[in-house]
mmCIF file of C-alpha atoms in Angstrom:
data_model
loop_
_atom_site.group_PDB
_atom_site.id
_atom_site.type_symbol
_atom_site.label_atom_id
_atom_site.label_comp_id
_atom_site.label_asym_id
_atom_site.label_seq_id
_atom_site.Cartn_x
_atom_site.Cartn_y
_atom_site.Cartn_z
ATOM 1 C CA ALA F 1 -0.386 -6.904 4.172
ATOM 2 C CA MET F 2 1.897 -7.037 1.224
ATOM 3 C CA SER F 3 5.228 -6.992 3.114
ATOM 4 C CA LYS F 4 3.787 -9.641 5.514
ATOM 5 C CA THR F 5 2.760 -11.827 2.587
ATOM 6 C CA ILE F 6 6.140 -11.402 0.781
ATOM 7 C CA SER F 7 8.170 -11.857 3.970
ATOM 8 C CA GLU F 8 6.699 -15.216 4.528
ATOM 9 C CA ALA F 9 7.299 -16.358 0.819
ATOM 10 C CA THR F 10 10.831 -15.117 1.111
ATOM 11 C CA THR F 11 11.725 -16.983 4.306
ATOM 12 C CA LEU F 12 10.421 -20.171 2.638
ATOM 13 C CA GLY F 13 12.314 -19.686 -0.412
ATOM 14 C CA ARG F 14 9.375 -19.329 -2.776
ATOM 15 C CA GLY F 15 10.842 -16.857 -5.382
ATOM 16 C CA ARG F 16 8.046 -17.035 -7.803
ATOM 17 C CA GLN F 17 5.381 -16.433 -4.950
ATOM 18 C CA VAL F 18 7.323 -13.320 -4.141
ATOM 19 C CA GLU F 19 7.179 -12.166 -7.999
ATOM 20 C CA ARG F 20 3.405 -12.967 -8.277
ATOM 21 C CA VAL F 21 2.280 -11.260 -4.881
ATOM 22 C CA PHE F 22 4.426 -8.167 -6.160
ATOM 23 C CA ARG F 23 2.781 -8.208 -9.629
ATOM 24 C CA VAL F 24 -0.917 -8.686 -8.465
ATOM 25 C CA SER F 25 -0.419 -6.153 -5.734
ATOM 26 C CA LEU F 26 0.971 -3.648 -8.099
ATOM 27 C CA HIS F 27 -1.877 -3.967 -10.517
ATOM 28 C CA THR F 28 -4.352 -3.881 -7.604
ATOM 29 C CA PHE F 29 -2.867 -0.715 -6.292
ATOM 30 C CA LEU F 30 -2.472 0.897 -9.781
ATOM 31 C CA ALA F 31 -6.272 0.271 -10.254
ATOM 32 C CA LEU F 32 -7.075 2.027 -6.983
ATOM 33 C CA GLY F 33 -4.925 4.739 -7.643
ATOM 34 C CA VAL F 34 -6.346 5.595 -11.168
ATOM 35 C CA LEU F 35 -9.955 5.176 -9.436
ATOM 36 C CA SER F 36 -9.099 7.515 -6.721
ATOM 37 C CA SER F 37 -7.360 10.190 -8.865
ATOM 38 C CA LEU F 38 -10.190 10.289 -11.430
ATOM 39 C CA ILE F 39 -12.889 10.829 -8.452
ATOM 40 C CA MET F 40 -10.731 13.647 -7.125
ATOM 41 C CA LEU F 41 -10.177 15.293 -10.770
ATOM 42 C CA LEU F 42 -13.725 14.739 -11.836
ATOM 43 C CA PHE F 43 -15.351 15.688 -8.720
ATOM 44 C CA ALA F 44 -13.271 18.494 -7.522
ATOM 45 C CA HIS F 45 -15.937 21.108 -7.306
ATOM 46 C CA PRO F 46 -18.962 18.808 -5.745
ATOM 47 C CA LEU F 47 -15.998 17.739 -3.244
ATOM 48 C CA ALA F 48 -14.998 21.272 -2.573
ATOM 49 C CA CYS F 49 -18.599 22.283 -2.027
ATOM 50 C CA LEU F 50 -19.193 19.277 0.361
ATOM 51 C CA GLN F 51 -16.173 20.681 2.629
ATOM 52 C CA GLY F 52 -18.109 24.181 2.587
ATOM 53 C CA ASN F 53 -15.351 25.908 0.489
ATOM 54 C CA ALA F 54 -15.952 26.032 -3.343
ATOM 55 C CA LEU F 55 -12.571 27.675 -3.638
ATOM 56 C CA THR F 56 -10.514 24.608 -2.792
ATOM 57 C CA ALA F 57 -11.663 22.921 -6.035
ATOM 58 C CA PRO F 58 -8.186 23.705 -7.916
ATOM 59 C CA SER F 59 -6.096 22.215 -4.824
ATOM 60 C CA ILE F 60 -8.305 19.112 -5.006
ATOM 61 C CA ARG F 61 -7.476 18.872 -8.676
ATOM 62 C CA ALA F 62 -3.732 19.751 -7.954
ATOM 63 C CA LEU F 63 -3.766 16.973 -5.510
ATOM 64 C CA SER F 64 -5.502 14.158 -7.544
ATOM 65 C CA LEU F 65 -2.449 12.662 -9.354
ATOM 66 C CA SER F 66 -0.780 12.228 -5.926
ATOM 67 C CA CYS F 67 -3.418 9.336 -5.058
ATOM 68 C CA PHE F 68 -2.058 7.535 -8.262
ATOM 69 C CA PHE F 69 1.650 8.067 -7.143
ATOM 70 C CA VAL F 70 1.004 7.112 -3.443
ATOM 71 C CA CYS F 71 -0.609 3.754 -4.444
ATOM 72 C CA ALA F 72 2.129 2.747 -6.948
ATOM 73 C CA MET F 73 4.974 3.881 -4.165
ATOM 74 C CA ALA F 74 3.093 1.463 -1.787
ATOM 75 C CA SER F 75 3.581 -1.466 -3.887
ATOM 76 C CA TYR F 76 7.284 -0.952 -4.176
ATOM 77 C CA ARG F 77 7.805 -0.027 -0.444
ATOM 78 C CA GLY F 78 5.715 -3.139 0.509
ATOM 79 C CA TYR F 79 8.211 -5.340 -1.691
ATOM 80 C CA ALA F 80 11.158 -3.972 -0.547
ATOM 81 C CA GLN F 81 9.997 -4.085 3.286
ATOM 82 C CA GLY F 82 8.809 -7.523 2.801
ATOM 83 C CA GLN F 83 12.530 -8.553 1.982
ATOM 84 C CA GLY F 84 13.940 -6.696 4.849
ATOM 85 C CA ASN F 85 15.011 -3.696 3.109
ATOM 86 C CA MET F 86 14.007 -0.492 4.608
ATOM 87 C CA THR F 87 16.369 1.885 2.640
ATOM 88 C CA PRO F 88 14.178 2.181 -0.543
ATOM 89 C CA THR F 89 11.339 3.323 1.733
ATOM 90 C CA GLY F 90 13.662 5.653 3.977
ATOM 91 C CA ILE F 91 15.291 7.444 1.246
ATOM 92 C CA SER F 92 12.103 7.773 -0.947
ATOM 93 C CA GLN F 93 10.397 9.388 2.064
ATOM 94 C CA VAL F 94 12.949 11.854 2.737
ATOM 95 C CA LEU F 95 12.802 12.659 -0.936
ATOM 96 C CA GLU F 96 9.273 13.205 -0.858
ATOM 97 C CA ALA F 97 9.370 15.425 2.238
ATOM 98 C CA SER F 98 12.037 17.486 0.689
ATOM 99 C CA ILE F 99 10.461 18.138 -2.697
ATOM 100 C CA LYS F 100 7.245 18.691 -1.246
ATOM 101 C CA LEU F 101 8.309 21.586 0.705
ATOM 102 C CA LEU F 102 10.589 22.966 -1.757
ATOM 103 C CA ALA F 103 8.320 22.685 -4.993
ATOM 104 C CA GLY F 104 5.113 23.715 -2.954
ATOM 105 C CA LEU F 105 6.800 26.900 -2.028
ATOM 106 C CA ALA F 106 8.313 27.724 -5.344
ATOM 107 C CA LEU F 107 4.970 27.090 -7.176
ATOM 108 C CA ALA F 108 3.075 29.149 -4.595
ATOM 109 C CA TRP F 109 5.619 31.871 -4.846
ATOM 110 C CA TYR F 110 5.460 31.827 -8.817
ATOM 111 C CA LEU F 111 1.657 32.007 -8.995
ATOM 112 C CA LEU F 112 1.534 34.921 -6.153
ATOM 113 C CA GLN F 113 4.154 36.873 -8.498
ATOM 114 C CA ARG F 114 1.738 36.181 -11.514
ATOM 115 C CA GLY F 115 -0.987 38.053 -9.418
ATOM 116 C CA LEU F 116 -3.304 34.941 -9.435
ATOM 117 C CA GLY F 117 -6.129 34.430 -6.455
ATOM 118 C CA SER F 118 -5.622 32.557 -3.442
ATOM 119 C CA GLN F 119 -7.323 29.545 -4.646
ATOM 120 C CA TYR F 120 -4.574 29.238 -7.608
ATOM 121 C CA VAL F 121 -1.619 29.945 -5.108
ATOM 122 C CA SER F 122 -3.128 27.284 -2.592
ATOM 123 C CA ALA F 123 -3.239 24.708 -5.538
ATOM 124 C CA GLY F 124 0.443 25.616 -6.512
ATOM 125 C CA ALA F 125 1.560 24.990 -2.753
ATOM 126 C CA ILE F 126 -0.594 21.489 -2.708
ATOM 127 C CA GLY F 127 0.865 20.719 -5.894
ATOM 128 C CA GLY F 128 4.363 20.166 -4.212
ATOM 129 C CA VAL F 129 2.697 16.903 -2.801
ATOM 130 C CA THR F 130 1.902 15.664 -6.228
ATOM 131 C CA ILE F 131 5.560 16.371 -7.639
ATOM 132 C CA SER F 132 7.136 14.977 -4.713
ATOM 133 C CA GLY F 133 5.118 11.891 -5.249
ATOM 134 C CA LEU F 134 6.361 11.549 -8.888
ATOM 135 C CA VAL F 135 9.923 12.007 -8.033
ATOM 136 C CA ALA F 136 9.871 9.387 -5.083
ATOM 137 C CA LEU F 137 8.014 6.945 -7.278
ATOM 138 C CA ALA F 138 10.670 7.568 -10.129
ATOM 139 C CA TYR F 139 13.309 6.527 -7.442
ATOM 140 C CA LEU F 140 11.564 3.326 -6.121
ATOM 141 C CA VAL F 141 11.037 2.131 -9.914
ATOM 142 C CA LEU F 142 14.888 2.543 -10.473
ATOM 143 C CA GLN F 143 15.753 0.965 -7.314
ATOM 144 C CA HIS F 144 13.630 -2.060 -7.849
ATOM 145 C CA ARG F 145 14.711 -2.571 -11.225
ATOM 146 C CA ARG F 146 18.442 -2.323 -10.162
ATOM 147 C CA ALA F 147 17.496 -4.912 -7.370
ATOM 148 C CA ALA F 148 15.810 -7.181 -9.647
ATOM 149 C CA ALA F 149 18.924 -7.415 -12.037
ATOM 150 C CA HIS F 150 20.878 -9.004 -8.980
ATOM 151 C CA GLN F 151 18.321 -11.206 -7.772
ATOM 152 C CA PRO F 152 18.986 -15.320 -7.472
ATOM 153 C CA PRO F 153 16.876 -17.879 -9.501
ATOM 154 C CA LEU F 154 13.364 -17.765 -8.783
ATOM 155 C CA GLY F 155 13.216 -21.526 -7.752
ATOM 156 C CA ASP F 156 10.780 -24.137 -9.009
ATOM 157 C CA SER F 157 7.812 -23.951 -6.403
ATOM 158 C CA PRO F 158 4.716 -23.016 -8.200
ATOM 159 C CA PRO F 159 3.068 -19.667 -6.818
ATOM 160 C CA ASP F 160 -0.418 -19.386 -5.711
ATOM 161 C CA SER F 161 -3.297 -18.167 -8.027
ATOM 162 C CA THR F 162 -3.919 -14.512 -8.597
ATOM 163 C CA ARG F 163 -7.391 -15.156 -6.654
ATOM 164 C CA HIS F 164 -6.051 -16.938 -3.729
ATOM 165 C CA ILE F 165 -3.159 -14.012 -3.292
ATOM 166 C CA LEU F 166 -5.960 -11.230 -3.554
ATOM 167 C CA LYS F 167 -8.203 -13.124 -1.028
ATOM 168 C CA THR F 168 -5.086 -13.685 1.400
ATOM 169 C CA MET F 169 -3.942 -10.019 1.408
ATOM 170 C CA ALA F 170 -7.750 -8.784 1.745
ATOM 171 C CA GLN F 171 -8.037 -10.851 4.647
ATOM 172 C CA ILE F 172 -5.019 -9.202 6.367
ATOM 173 C CA ALA F 173 -5.602 -6.016 4.894
ATOM 174 C CA ILE F 174 -9.317 -5.138 5.329
ATOM 175 C CA PRO F 175 -9.160 -5.604 9.334
ATOM 176 C CA ILE F 176 -5.993 -3.452 9.357
ATOM 177 C CA THR F 177 -7.546 -0.627 7.473
ATOM 178 C CA ILE F 178 -10.567 -0.763 9.638
ATOM 179 C CA CYS F 179 -8.268 -0.407 12.841
ATOM 180 C CA ALA F 180 -6.357 2.439 11.152
ATOM 181 C CA SER F 181 -9.575 4.267 10.297
ATOM 182 C CA VAL F 182 -11.235 3.802 13.787
ATOM 183 C CA VAL F 183 -8.833 6.487 15.120
ATOM 184 C CA PRO F 184 -9.224 9.172 12.275
ATOM 185 C CA ILE F 185 -13.046 8.599 12.420
ATOM 186 C CA THR F 186 -13.035 9.050 16.204
ATOM 187 C CA THR F 187 -10.852 12.086 15.845
ATOM 188 C CA CYS F 188 -13.369 13.877 13.384
ATOM 189 C CA LEU F 189 -16.473 12.740 15.798
ATOM 190 C CA ASP F 190 -14.259 14.252 18.734
ATOM 191 C CA SER F 191 -13.824 17.605 16.995
ATOM 192 C CA ILE F 192 -17.549 17.723 16.239
ATOM 193 C CA GLN F 193 -18.572 16.652 19.874
ATOM 194 C CA VAL F 194 -16.061 18.853 21.583
ATOM 195 C CA GLN F 195 -17.091 21.892 19.475
ATOM 196 C CA ASN F 196 -20.816 21.513 19.908
ATOM 197 C CA LEU F 197 -20.401 20.848 23.746
ATOM 198 C CA LEU F 198 -18.253 24.104 23.949
ATOM 199 C CA GLN F 199 -20.841 26.132 22.168
ATOM 200 C CA SER F 200 -23.565 24.717 24.432
ATOM 201 C CA ALA F 201 -21.449 25.706 27.579
ATOM 202 C CA LEU F 202 -20.401 28.970 26.237
ATOM 203 C CA GLY F 203 -24.062 29.849 25.319
ATOM 204 C CA HIS F 204 -23.765 29.044 21.609
ATOM 205 C CA SER F 205 -20.870 31.405 20.558
ATOM 206 C CA PRO F 206 -19.139 30.057 17.484
ATOM 207 C CA GLU F 207 -16.227 32.484 17.833
ATOM 208 C CA ALA F 208 -15.435 31.836 21.449
ATOM 209 C CA SER F 209 -15.772 28.073 20.927
ATOM 210 C CA SER F 210 -13.547 28.229 17.859
ATOM 211 C CA ALA F 211 -10.755 30.025 19.448
ATOM 212 C CA LEU F 212 -10.808 27.643 22.557
ATOM 213 C CA TYR F 213 -10.779 24.612 20.152
ATOM 214 C CA GLY F 214 -7.911 26.154 18.193
ATOM 215 C CA SER F 215 -5.803 26.593 21.176
ATOM 216 C CA PHE F 216 -6.315 22.947 22.175
ATOM 217 C CA GLN F 217 -5.507 21.962 18.569
ATOM 218 C CA LYS F 218 -2.045 23.660 18.842
ATOM 219 C CA ALA F 219 -1.041 21.267 21.611
ATOM 220 C CA VAL F 220 -2.536 18.212 19.632
ATOM 221 C CA THR F 221 0.025 19.336 16.874
ATOM 222 C CA ILE F 222 2.791 18.898 19.165
ATOM 223 C CA TYR F 223 1.507 15.741 20.937
ATOM 224 C CA ASN F 224 1.405 13.983 17.530
ATOM 225 C CA LEU F 225 5.318 14.152 16.966
ATOM 226 C CA PRO F 226 6.425 11.396 19.280
ATOM 227 C CA SER F 227 4.217 8.735 17.425
ATOM 228 C CA ALA F 228 6.002 9.487 14.194
ATOM 229 C CA LEU F 229 9.066 8.214 15.789
ATOM 230 C CA MET F 230 7.308 4.916 15.749
ATOM 231 C CA VAL F 231 6.705 4.541 11.794
ATOM 232 C CA ALA F 232 10.172 3.045 11.389
ATOM 233 C CA LEU F 233 9.694 0.533 13.935
ATOM 234 C CA THR F 234 5.937 -0.537 13.175
ATOM 235 C CA SER F 235 7.022 -0.786 9.414
ATOM 236 C CA SER F 236 9.666 -3.374 10.239
ATOM 237 C CA ILE F 237 7.979 -5.261 12.988
ATOM 238 C CA VAL F 238 5.701 -6.937 10.717
ATOM 239 C CA PRO F 239 7.954 -8.446 8.085
ATOM 240 C CA ALA F 240 10.604 -9.351 10.591
ATOM 241 C CA VAL F 241 7.974 -11.078 13.051
ATOM 242 C CA SER F 242 6.110 -12.820 10.063
ATOM 243 C CA ALA F 243 9.465 -14.166 8.697
ATOM 244 C CA CYS F 244 10.259 -15.768 12.151
ATOM 245 C CA LEU F 245 6.828 -17.221 12.312
ATOM 246 C CA SER F 246 6.934 -18.720 8.921
ATOM 247 C CA ARG F 247 10.204 -20.604 9.938
ATOM 248 C CA LYS F 248 8.413 -21.670 13.418
ATOM 249 C CA ASP F 249 10.995 -19.663 15.423
ATOM 250 C CA SER F 250 8.420 -18.346 17.892
ATOM 251 C CA ARG F 251 11.309 -17.541 20.342
ATOM 252 C CA GLY F 252 12.918 -15.036 17.561
ATOM 253 C CA ALA F 253 9.582 -13.528 17.031
ATOM 254 C CA GLY F 254 9.281 -12.900 20.713
ATOM 255 C CA GLN F 255 12.703 -11.222 20.859
ATOM 256 C CA ILE F 256 11.867 -8.995 18.009
ATOM 257 C CA ALA F 257 8.678 -7.998 19.547
ATOM 258 C CA GLU F 258 10.342 -7.394 22.940
ATOM 259 C CA SER F 259 13.340 -5.348 21.396
ATOM 260 C CA ALA F 260 10.847 -3.136 19.528
ATOM 261 C CA LEU F 261 8.664 -2.388 22.755
ATOM 262 C CA ARG F 262 12.004 -1.701 24.661
ATOM 263 C CA VAL F 263 13.430 0.764 21.859
ATOM 264 C CA GLY F 264 9.923 2.129 21.415
ATOM 265 C CA ALA F 265 9.744 3.027 25.276
ATOM 266 C CA LEU F 266 13.262 4.398 25.201
ATOM 267 C CA LEU F 267 12.119 7.044 22.574
ATOM 268 C CA ALA F 268 8.414 7.498 23.674
ATOM 269 C CA MET F 269 8.800 7.851 27.466
ATOM 270 C CA PRO F 270 11.363 10.744 27.428
ATOM 271 C CA ALA F 271 9.394 12.416 24.919
ATOM 272 C CA GLY F 272 6.249 12.291 26.600
ATOM 273 C CA VAL F 273 7.568 13.341 30.109
ATOM 274 C CA GLY F 274 9.546 16.091 28.346
ATOM 275 C CA LEU F 275 6.418 17.528 26.613
ATOM 276 C CA ALA F 276 4.473 17.027 29.802
ATOM 277 C CA LEU F 277 7.006 18.980 32.190
ATOM 278 C CA LEU F 278 7.759 21.661 29.696
ATOM 279 C CA SER F 279 4.370 22.241 28.158
ATOM 280 C CA GLY F 280 4.136 25.694 29.170
ATOM 281 C CA PRO F 281 7.589 26.809 27.834
ATOM 282 C CA ILE F 282 7.018 24.860 24.542
ATOM 283 C CA ILE F 283 3.511 26.622 23.843
ATOM 284 C CA ARG F 284 4.987 29.898 24.740
ATOM 285 C CA MET F 285 7.990 29.631 22.318
ATOM 286 C CA LEU F 286 5.998 28.010 19.418
ATOM 287 C CA PHE F 287 2.591 29.603 19.800
ATOM 288 C CA PRO F 288 2.923 33.032 21.708
ATOM 289 C CA ASN F 289 -0.279 34.274 20.528
ATOM 290 C CA THR F 290 -2.432 31.543 21.339
ATOM 291 C CA ASN F 291 -4.601 31.005 24.698
ATOM 292 C CA GLN F 292 -1.493 29.816 27.033
ATOM 293 C CA GLU F 293 -3.640 28.445 29.726
ATOM 294 C CA VAL F 294 -5.635 25.982 27.445
ATOM 295 C CA ALA F 295 -2.821 25.060 25.284
ATOM 296 C CA SER F 296 -0.413 24.647 28.119
ATOM 297 C CA ALA F 297 -2.955 22.526 30.110
ATOM 298 C CA SER F 298 -3.819 20.371 27.258
ATOM 299 C CA LEU F 299 -0.070 19.751 26.250
ATOM 300 C CA LEU F 300 0.569 18.550 29.755
ATOM 301 C CA VAL F 301 -2.122 15.648 29.492
ATOM 302 C CA LEU F 302 -1.309 14.886 25.872
ATOM 303 C CA GLY F 303 2.457 14.467 26.641
ATOM 304 C CA VAL F 304 1.493 11.475 29.029
ATOM 305 C CA ALA F 305 -1.095 10.263 26.364
ATOM 306 C CA SER F 306 1.529 10.144 23.578
ATOM 307 C CA ILE F 307 3.275 7.566 25.449
ATOM 308 C CA PHE F 308 0.472 5.340 25.432
ATOM 309 C CA VAL F 309 -0.052 6.214 21.697
ATOM 310 C CA CYS F 310 3.289 4.820 20.982
ATOM 311 C CA ILE F 311 2.824 1.780 22.903
ATOM 312 C CA GLN F 312 -0.579 1.261 21.215
ATOM 313 C CA LEU F 313 1.102 1.559 17.768
ATOM 314 C CA LEU F 314 3.693 -1.053 18.517
ATOM 315 C CA CYS F 315 1.424 -3.567 20.176
ATOM 316 C CA SER F 316 -0.897 -3.418 16.993
ATOM 317 C CA ALA F 317 1.956 -4.098 14.700
ATOM 318 C CA ILE F 318 3.160 -7.082 16.771
ATOM 319 C CA LEU F 319 -0.341 -8.665 17.099
ATOM 320 C CA GLN F 320 -1.091 -7.984 13.272
ATOM 321 C CA ALA F 321 2.291 -9.926 12.481
ATOM 322 C CA HIS F 322 1.075 -12.712 14.500
ATOM 323 C CA GLY F 323 -2.091 -12.934 12.620
ATOM 324 C CA GLN F 324 -4.353 -11.237 15.291
ATOM 325 C CA VAL F 325 -5.534 -8.697 12.784
ATOM 326 C CA LEU F 326 -9.117 -8.444 14.029
ATOM 327 C CA LEU F 327 -8.299 -8.098 17.792
ATOM 328 C CA PRO F 328 -6.863 -4.442 17.682
ATOM 329 C CA VAL F 329 -9.890 -3.289 15.844
ATOM 330 C CA PHE F 330 -12.267 -4.132 18.913
ATOM 331 C CA GLN F 331 -9.569 -2.670 21.497
ATOM 332 C CA VAL F 332 -9.470 0.455 19.471
ATOM 333 C CA ALA F 333 -13.219 0.820 19.361
ATOM 334 C CA LEU F 334 -13.466 0.298 23.021
ATOM 335 C CA GLY F 335 -10.894 3.042 23.589
ATOM 336 C CA SER F 336 -12.603 5.510 21.278
ATOM 337 C CA ALA F 337 -16.003 4.904 22.713
ATOM 338 C CA ALA F 338 -14.055 5.712 26.419
ATOM 339 C CA LYS F 339 -12.994 9.039 24.874
ATOM 340 C CA LEU F 340 -16.206 10.089 23.630
ATOM 341 C CA ALA F 341 -17.760 9.180 27.021
ATOM 342 C CA VAL F 342 -15.314 11.136 28.875
ATOM 343 C CA ASN F 343 -15.443 14.115 26.472
ATOM 344 C CA TYR F 344 -19.289 14.039 27.113
ATOM 345 C CA THR F 345 -18.882 14.116 31.054
ATOM 346 C CA LEU F 346 -15.849 16.594 31.458
ATOM 347 C CA VAL F 347 -16.114 19.426 28.222
ATOM 348 C CA GLN F 348 -19.313 20.593 29.500
ATOM 349 C CA ARG F 349 -18.483 21.281 32.759
ATOM 350 C CA PRO F 350 -17.606 25.013 33.044
ATOM 351 C CA GLU F 351 -14.551 24.838 35.248
ATOM 352 C CA LEU F 352 -12.965 22.497 32.527
ATOM 353 C CA GLY F 353 -14.366 23.114 29.219
ATOM 354 C CA VAL F 354 -11.861 22.105 26.406
ATOM 355 C CA LYS F 355 -9.296 20.985 28.837
ATOM 356 C CA GLY F 356 -11.465 18.162 29.523
ATOM 357 C CA ALA F 357 -10.903 16.971 25.778
ATOM 358 C CA PRO F 358 -7.054 15.979 26.253
ATOM 359 C CA VAL F 359 -8.233 13.581 29.289
ATOM 360 C CA GLY F 360 -10.607 11.717 26.872
ATOM 361 C CA THR F 361 -7.717 11.317 24.630
ATOM 362 C CA LEU F 362 -5.187 9.847 27.520
ATOM 363 C CA VAL F 363 -8.141 7.722 28.739
ATOM 364 C CA CYS F 364 -8.698 6.458 25.155
ATOM 365 C CA PHE F 365 -5.113 5.304 24.472
ATOM 366 C CA ALA F 366 -4.333 4.147 27.947
ATOM 367 C CA VAL F 367 -7.408 1.824 27.577
ATOM 368 C CA ILE F 368 -6.176 0.586 24.214
ATOM 369 C CA ALA F 369 -2.407 0.257 25.178
ATOM 370 C CA LEU F 370 -3.232 -1.776 28.369
ATOM 371 C CA LEU F 371 -5.562 -4.309 26.548
ATOM 372 C CA GLN F 372 -3.147 -4.701 23.829
ATOM 373 C CA LEU F 373 -0.102 -5.315 26.287
#
């Protein structure tokens, strides 16, 4: 929402509007970050108990500050992306990922050497996320100040009021957030539904159903990889298309959308087909101790599904850039309903069991992608 709003103002030469949007967004995001961090810090124990494991409380506290850092980073990344500059986002993400790994491992090893309990070692490992957020935020702040020193004059056009900016961003952001939340919520419901159906089919055996579901999740881990390649495209589509539409260049907006879909397809299709055709060897190489039949069969179907996931992500970004922010919500909701219906039909059949769950995922994203196309 922020990058879209800034892109439109930049295209129209409204420098003061760009600065006002950034300032309002930064203050809003910082307030959300402080609130989120305080909730995690002060209510770590109740949150841990809600998850069914009180030992995770130290980890929740160690992770709490990362909420603040993530919210602050979002404002600086949105500002840069809105001006067509993806470099700060890319470098900060590489910094974040690298330091998260190194700092988390180092802290966990140190606490393990000190003889502390597993809950504190876990907190050290997850503390790497918080440390990486601080370093990435520091880089973004420095980069922003350096860029601000070389900015041209802001121009004379008066900016919109703070209230109007907040209202505009909310109208864009809330539907996008709802759309983004439907899939995780459906995944959560899918997890509960599949495991309950498996227990019912296996004579209420939690151990057996957990083992089968665990094998299915191994395939899910790999199937998520192709969609990660779409993040760069979806992040750049929204401001680029919005800029074209702001200057009434519908042809340019169409060319950007077409190019994004073409590049996305060139990445997604070989990846998806490769995962499907090589599902057995991939599972044997990465997860030799899991249920090979279940995991391989699941990855075969999920490989095809990953193609539709990538198309859906790109189409959502294109529709949102064109102001169609509510339409993807209904399309995703329809796909999610189809997924739950297919699961209910297939998973409880003894000859299929958990192997019916990836079919539900394939149907879900095929429905969404076709509707969005």
